[in-house]
Amino acid sequence: TQLLEQSPQFLSIQEGENLTVYCNSSSVFSSLQWYRQEPGEGPVLLVTVVTGGEVKKLKRLTFQFGDARKDSSLHITAAQPGDTGLYLCAGVSGDNDMRFGAGTRLTVKP
Amino acid sequence: EAGVAQSPRYKIIEKRQSVAFWCNPISGHATLYWYQQILGQGPKLLIQFQNNGVVDDSQLPKDRFSAERLKGVDSTLKIQPAKLEDSAVYLCASSSTRQGTAFKKTYEQYFGPGTRLTVT
């Protein structure tokens, strides 16, 4: 069973700041997904990355998959209070075997 | 397109009692998942169905948890008897395969709002 470690566990920043959160593993994944979860709701898929070195952008969010497909990062530019939430990464291996990290809880203060 | 529906949204029971959760996946999604999310942790897969067959139940505590997906659509998850450590949010998700880049399939899961269970 692969272990996904996310860091930092908690992050509190002011509106307008930039931030990066990380998802690391010793295992190789066929793809990796990032989700955001708000209180009282289920996780919502943000992006899927499948190719080593791949970079995807979603407005102010930039996702990168490591060259070796073992790690990923999420960078947010000019964070806004609406970005507040729990950011989860999930690694997919084999045929649809997906495991989640514990998440990074982000708070963006106005 | 309607999302994944779950009920109830909240449930409070005493230890040793039984409880059941219901999930209706997105129409046409063959794969259904039940996750347990304890406060401060990421979701942990309990069981995965492909149509009405079990694909993975390796992390399901089978002495007290059971799940079924009759007719390959709706699903129920039951806990009997409940323990204090079962207090968590129980999430249901569904997915269908999508052809990604380089001929790789990706499995994008769509989650319901969850059922928050408190065992006292």
mmCIF file of C-alpha atoms in Angstrom:
data_model
loop_
_atom_site.group_PDB
_atom_site.id
_atom_site.type_symbol
_atom_site.label_atom_id
_atom_site.label_comp_id
_atom_site.label_asym_id
_atom_site.label_seq_id
_atom_site.Cartn_x
_atom_site.Cartn_y
_atom_site.Cartn_z
ATOM 1 C CA THR A 1 0.000 0.000 0.000
ATOM 2 C CA GLN A 2 1.531 3.271 -1.120
ATOM 3 C CA LEU A 3 1.737 6.126 1.330
ATOM 4 C CA LEU A 4 1.097 9.661 0.185
ATOM 5 C CA GLU A 5 2.479 12.414 2.387
ATOM 6 C CA GLN A 6 1.144 15.915 2.065
ATOM 7 C CA SER A 7 2.826 19.017 3.416
ATOM 8 C CA PRO A 8 2.292 21.265 5.098
ATOM 9 C CA GLN A 9 -0.577 19.832 7.103
ATOM 10 C CA PHE A 10 -1.940 23.305 7.864
ATOM 11 C CA LEU A 11 -1.342 26.627 6.123
ATOM 12 C CA SER A 12 -2.772 30.023 7.015
ATOM 13 C CA ILE A 13 -1.963 32.994 4.793
ATOM 14 C CA GLN A 14 -3.224 36.457 3.900
ATOM 15 C CA GLU A 15 -5.198 37.204 0.775
ATOM 16 C CA GLY A 16 -2.886 37.965 -2.148
ATOM 17 C CA GLU A 17 -0.010 35.738 -1.047
ATOM 18 C CA ASN A 18 1.348 32.840 -3.072
ATOM 19 C CA LEU A 19 1.681 29.316 -1.727
ATOM 20 C CA THR A 20 2.792 25.830 -2.682
ATOM 21 C CA VAL A 21 1.660 22.532 -1.190
ATOM 22 C CA TYR A 22 3.301 19.198 -1.787
ATOM 23 C CA CYS A 23 2.338 15.569 -2.246
ATOM 24 C CA ASN A 24 5.140 13.012 -1.976
ATOM 25 C CA SER A 25 5.441 9.252 -2.175
ATOM 26 C CA SER A 26 8.049 6.549 -2.667
ATOM 27 C CA SER A 27 5.699 4.833 -5.102
ATOM 28 C CA VAL A 28 5.216 5.482 -8.806
ATOM 29 C CA PHE A 29 1.709 6.393 -9.922
ATOM 30 C CA SER A 30 0.061 6.049 -13.291
ATOM 31 C CA SER A 31 -1.779 9.275 -12.555
ATOM 32 C CA LEU A 32 -2.362 11.674 -9.705
ATOM 33 C CA GLN A 33 -5.395 13.735 -8.852
ATOM 34 C CA TRP A 34 -5.930 16.848 -6.763
ATOM 35 C CA TYR A 35 -9.217 17.501 -4.980
ATOM 36 C CA ARG A 36 -10.525 20.363 -2.854
ATOM 37 C CA GLN A 37 -12.940 19.656 -0.028
ATOM 38 C CA GLU A 38 -14.982 22.279 1.794
ATOM 39 C CA PRO A 39 -16.588 21.708 5.201
ATOM 40 C CA GLY A 40 -19.682 19.519 5.019
ATOM 41 C CA GLU A 41 -19.062 18.559 1.408
ATOM 42 C CA GLY A 42 -17.348 15.777 -0.487
ATOM 43 C CA PRO A 43 -14.057 16.325 -2.326
ATOM 44 C CA VAL A 44 -14.303 17.966 -5.746
ATOM 45 C CA LEU A 45 -11.830 17.016 -8.455
ATOM 46 C CA LEU A 46 -9.566 19.870 -9.592
ATOM 47 C CA VAL A 47 -7.174 18.163 -11.992
ATOM 48 C CA THR A 48 -5.686 14.864 -13.123
ATOM 49 C CA VAL A 49 -2.041 14.630 -14.198
ATOM 50 C CA VAL A 50 -0.796 11.543 -16.005
ATOM 51 C CA THR A 51 2.588 12.274 -17.617
ATOM 52 C CA GLY A 52 5.869 12.736 -15.728
ATOM 53 C CA GLY A 53 6.825 16.426 -15.750
ATOM 54 C CA GLU A 54 3.340 17.492 -16.771
ATOM 55 C CA VAL A 55 2.192 20.963 -15.771
ATOM 56 C CA LYS A 56 -1.461 21.949 -15.783
ATOM 57 C CA LYS A 57 -2.937 25.348 -15.024
ATOM 58 C CA LEU A 58 -6.412 26.074 -13.746
ATOM 59 C CA LYS A 59 -6.793 29.856 -13.450
ATOM 60 C CA ARG A 60 -4.534 30.786 -10.494
ATOM 61 C CA LEU A 61 -3.709 27.148 -9.678
ATOM 62 C CA THR A 62 -0.685 25.399 -11.202
ATOM 63 C CA PHE A 63 -0.246 21.645 -10.801
ATOM 64 C CA GLN A 64 2.951 19.777 -11.545
ATOM 65 C CA PHE A 65 3.586 16.035 -11.694
ATOM 66 C CA GLY A 66 7.144 14.999 -10.871
ATOM 67 C CA ASP A 67 9.336 13.570 -13.618
ATOM 68 C CA ALA A 68 9.406 10.200 -11.869
ATOM 69 C CA ARG A 69 5.634 10.286 -11.227
ATOM 70 C CA LYS A 70 6.166 9.932 -7.464
ATOM 71 C CA ASP A 71 5.308 13.436 -6.358
ATOM 72 C CA SER A 72 3.275 16.486 -7.220
ATOM 73 C CA SER A 73 2.875 20.103 -6.230
ATOM 74 C CA LEU A 74 0.069 22.625 -6.277
ATOM 75 C CA HIS A 75 0.942 26.316 -6.495
ATOM 76 C CA ILE A 76 -1.669 29.014 -5.924
ATOM 77 C CA THR A 77 -0.963 32.560 -7.052
ATOM 78 C CA ALA A 78 -2.572 35.517 -5.307
ATOM 79 C CA ALA A 79 -4.670 33.384 -2.973
ATOM 80 C CA GLN A 80 -8.241 34.453 -2.251
ATOM 81 C CA PRO A 81 -10.549 33.599 0.671
ATOM 82 C CA GLY A 82 -12.520 31.394 -1.720
ATOM 83 C CA ASP A 83 -9.468 29.141 -2.013
ATOM 84 C CA THR A 84 -9.911 28.106 1.626
ATOM 85 C CA GLY A 85 -10.405 24.366 1.998
ATOM 86 C CA LEU A 86 -8.774 20.969 2.392
ATOM 87 C CA TYR A 87 -6.551 20.090 -0.581
ATOM 88 C CA LEU A 88 -6.202 16.355 -1.118
ATOM 89 C CA CYS A 89 -3.950 14.505 -3.512
ATOM 90 C CA ALA A 90 -4.752 10.979 -4.625
ATOM 91 C CA GLY A 91 -2.380 8.644 -6.397
ATOM 92 C CA VAL A 92 -3.655 6.058 -8.857
ATOM 93 C CA SER A 93 -1.699 2.868 -9.475
ATOM 94 C CA GLY A 94 -2.467 -0.320 -11.282
ATOM 95 C CA ASP A 95 -5.989 -0.471 -12.567
ATOM 96 C CA ASN A 96 -7.929 2.172 -10.636
ATOM 97 C CA ASP A 97 -6.279 1.585 -7.253
ATOM 98 C CA MET A 98 -6.448 5.061 -5.738
ATOM 99 C CA ARG A 99 -5.201 6.201 -2.338
ATOM 100 C CA PHE A 100 -5.569 9.629 -0.739
ATOM 101 C CA GLY A 101 -3.128 11.678 1.280
ATOM 102 C CA ALA A 102 -4.206 13.282 4.562
ATOM 103 C CA GLY A 103 -4.534 16.695 2.937
ATOM 104 C CA THR A 104 -3.367 20.264 3.472
ATOM 105 C CA ARG A 105 -5.854 22.497 5.235
ATOM 106 C CA LEU A 106 -5.551 25.985 3.738
ATOM 107 C CA THR A 107 -7.018 29.132 5.277
ATOM 108 C CA VAL A 108 -6.837 32.385 3.350
ATOM 109 C CA LYS A 109 -7.632 35.408 5.489
ATOM 110 C CA PRO A 110 -9.134 38.536 3.940
ATOM 111 C CA GLU B 1 -26.477 16.153 -14.577
ATOM 112 C CA ALA B 2 -27.449 15.110 -11.063
ATOM 113 C CA GLY B 3 -24.590 14.418 -8.684
ATOM 114 C CA VAL B 4 -24.039 11.607 -6.230
ATOM 115 C CA ALA B 5 -26.808 11.526 -3.634
ATOM 116 C CA GLN B 6 -26.343 10.291 -0.071
ATOM 117 C CA SER B 7 -28.639 9.970 2.902
ATOM 118 C CA PRO B 8 -28.908 10.655 5.689
ATOM 119 C CA ARG B 9 -26.583 13.667 5.962
ATOM 120 C CA TYR B 10 -26.170 13.249 9.711
ATOM 121 C CA LYS B 11 -26.675 10.370 12.112
ATOM 122 C CA ILE B 12 -26.091 10.048 15.833
ATOM 123 C CA ILE B 13 -26.259 6.604 17.431
ATOM 124 C CA GLU B 14 -25.063 4.897 20.578
ATOM 125 C CA LYS B 15 -22.299 2.332 20.503
ATOM 126 C CA ARG B 16 -23.453 -1.209 19.732
ATOM 127 C CA GLN B 17 -26.387 0.097 17.690
ATOM 128 C CA SER B 18 -26.737 -0.470 13.940
ATOM 129 C CA VAL B 19 -26.785 2.117 11.172
ATOM 130 C CA ALA B 20 -27.168 2.113 7.394
ATOM 131 C CA PHE B 21 -26.196 4.656 4.767
ATOM 132 C CA TRP B 22 -27.576 4.942 1.261
ATOM 133 C CA CYS B 23 -25.923 6.136 -1.946
ATOM 134 C CA ASN B 24 -27.268 6.805 -5.432
ATOM 135 C CA PRO B 25 -24.419 7.309 -7.919
ATOM 136 C CA ILE B 26 -24.356 9.398 -11.069
ATOM 137 C CA SER B 27 -26.438 7.742 -13.759
ATOM 138 C CA GLY B 28 -24.359 5.470 -15.943
ATOM 139 C CA HIS B 29 -21.361 5.260 -13.605
ATOM 140 C CA ALA B 30 -20.389 1.636 -13.282
ATOM 141 C CA THR B 31 -17.953 2.043 -10.407
ATOM 142 C CA LEU B 32 -19.045 2.971 -6.889
ATOM 143 C CA TYR B 33 -16.855 3.561 -3.847
ATOM 144 C CA TRP B 34 -17.446 3.931 -0.131
ATOM 145 C CA TYR B 35 -14.856 5.873 1.860
ATOM 146 C CA GLN B 36 -14.421 6.588 5.551
ATOM 147 C CA GLN B 37 -12.969 9.990 6.422
ATOM 148 C CA ILE B 38 -11.973 10.462 10.037
ATOM 149 C CA LEU B 39 -11.531 14.057 11.192
ATOM 150 C CA GLY B 40 -8.138 15.390 10.123
ATOM 151 C CA GLN B 41 -7.450 12.572 7.680
ATOM 152 C CA GLY B 42 -7.934 11.890 4.012
ATOM 153 C CA PRO B 43 -10.625 9.508 2.765
ATOM 154 C CA LYS B 44 -9.868 5.813 3.259
ATOM 155 C CA LEU B 45 -11.362 3.381 0.768
ATOM 156 C CA LEU B 46 -13.658 0.831 2.389
ATOM 157 C CA ILE B 47 -15.084 -0.933 -0.632
ATOM 158 C CA GLN B 48 -15.222 -0.570 -4.408
ATOM 159 C CA PHE B 49 -17.920 -2.013 -6.664
ATOM 160 C CA GLN B 50 -17.812 -2.499 -10.418
ATOM 161 C CA ASN B 51 -21.477 -2.783 -11.384
ATOM 162 C CA ASN B 52 -22.795 -5.139 -8.668
ATOM 163 C CA GLY B 53 -19.525 -6.988 -8.062
ATOM 164 C CA VAL B 54 -16.943 -6.210 -5.382
ATOM 165 C CA VAL B 55 -13.558 -5.172 -6.792
ATOM 166 C CA ASP B 56 -11.751 -4.265 -3.566
ATOM 167 C CA ASP B 57 -12.888 -4.674 0.032
ATOM 168 C CA SER B 58 -9.465 -5.219 1.568
ATOM 169 C CA GLN B 59 -9.864 -2.347 4.058
ATOM 170 C CA LEU B 60 -13.461 -3.089 5.050
ATOM 171 C CA PRO B 61 -13.765 -4.308 8.687
ATOM 172 C CA LYS B 62 -15.897 -7.250 7.696
ATOM 173 C CA ASP B 63 -16.760 -8.253 11.246
ATOM 174 C CA ARG B 64 -18.985 -5.193 11.553
ATOM 175 C CA PHE B 65 -19.233 -3.489 8.158
ATOM 176 C CA SER B 66 -21.137 -4.746 5.140
ATOM 177 C CA ALA B 67 -22.107 -3.225 1.823
ATOM 178 C CA GLU B 68 -24.168 -4.219 -1.142
ATOM 179 C CA ARG B 69 -24.987 -2.840 -4.544
ATOM 180 C CA LEU B 70 -28.012 -4.677 -5.779
ATOM 181 C CA LYS B 71 -28.772 -4.270 -9.490
ATOM 182 C CA GLY B 72 -25.555 -2.327 -9.943
ATOM 183 C CA VAL B 73 -27.018 1.087 -9.146
ATOM 184 C CA ASP B 74 -27.805 2.178 -5.560
ATOM 185 C CA SER B 75 -25.692 0.978 -2.679
ATOM 186 C CA THR B 76 -26.033 0.654 1.079
ATOM 187 C CA LEU B 77 -23.301 0.522 3.702
ATOM 188 C CA LYS B 78 -24.150 -0.949 7.095
ATOM 189 C CA ILE B 79 -22.363 -0.953 10.423
ATOM 190 C CA GLN B 80 -23.453 -3.479 13.029
ATOM 191 C CA PRO B 81 -22.606 -3.046 15.858
ATOM 192 C CA ALA B 82 -21.092 0.444 15.840
ATOM 193 C CA LYS B 83 -18.049 1.391 17.900
ATOM 194 C CA LEU B 84 -16.901 4.808 19.082
ATOM 195 C CA GLU B 85 -14.041 4.774 16.569
ATOM 196 C CA ASP B 86 -16.534 4.510 13.704
ATOM 197 C CA SER B 87 -17.369 8.203 14.172
ATOM 198 C CA ALA B 88 -16.457 9.718 10.811
ATOM 199 C CA VAL B 89 -17.832 11.038 7.555
ATOM 200 C CA TYR B 90 -18.819 8.274 5.157
ATOM 201 C CA LEU B 91 -18.385 9.344 1.558
ATOM 202 C CA CYS B 92 -19.791 7.689 -1.518
ATOM 203 C CA ALA B 93 -18.239 8.306 -4.926
ATOM 204 C CA SER B 94 -18.812 7.065 -8.442
ATOM 205 C CA SER B 95 -16.744 7.090 -11.590
ATOM 206 C CA SER B 96 -16.618 6.093 -15.202
ATOM 207 C CA THR B 97 -13.477 5.605 -17.235
ATOM 208 C CA ARG B 98 -12.179 8.385 -19.458
ATOM 209 C CA GLN B 99 -9.518 8.036 -22.101
ATOM 210 C CA GLY B 100 -6.684 10.320 -21.069
ATOM 211 C CA THR B 101 -3.474 11.193 -22.843
ATOM 212 C CA ALA B 102 -1.041 8.603 -24.192
ATOM 213 C CA PHE B 103 -3.862 6.070 -24.285
ATOM 214 C CA LYS B 104 -4.001 5.984 -20.518
ATOM 215 C CA LYS B 105 -7.317 5.641 -18.802
ATOM 216 C CA THR B 106 -8.060 7.926 -15.911
ATOM 217 C CA TYR B 107 -10.629 7.351 -13.213
ATOM 218 C CA GLU B 108 -12.131 10.613 -12.030
ATOM 219 C CA GLN B 109 -14.302 10.199 -9.005
ATOM 220 C CA TYR B 110 -17.344 12.286 -8.170
ATOM 221 C CA PHE B 111 -18.222 12.438 -4.510
ATOM 222 C CA GLY B 112 -21.464 12.858 -2.657
ATOM 223 C CA PRO B 113 -21.774 15.233 0.313
ATOM 224 C CA GLY B 114 -21.192 12.452 2.817
ATOM 225 C CA THR B 115 -22.945 11.212 5.938
ATOM 226 C CA ARG B 116 -21.518 12.422 9.230
ATOM 227 C CA LEU B 117 -21.819 9.634 11.795
ATOM 228 C CA THR B 118 -21.367 10.275 15.493
ATOM 229 C CA VAL B 119 -21.221 7.250 17.792
ATOM 230 C CA THR B 120 -21.695 8.084 21.483
#
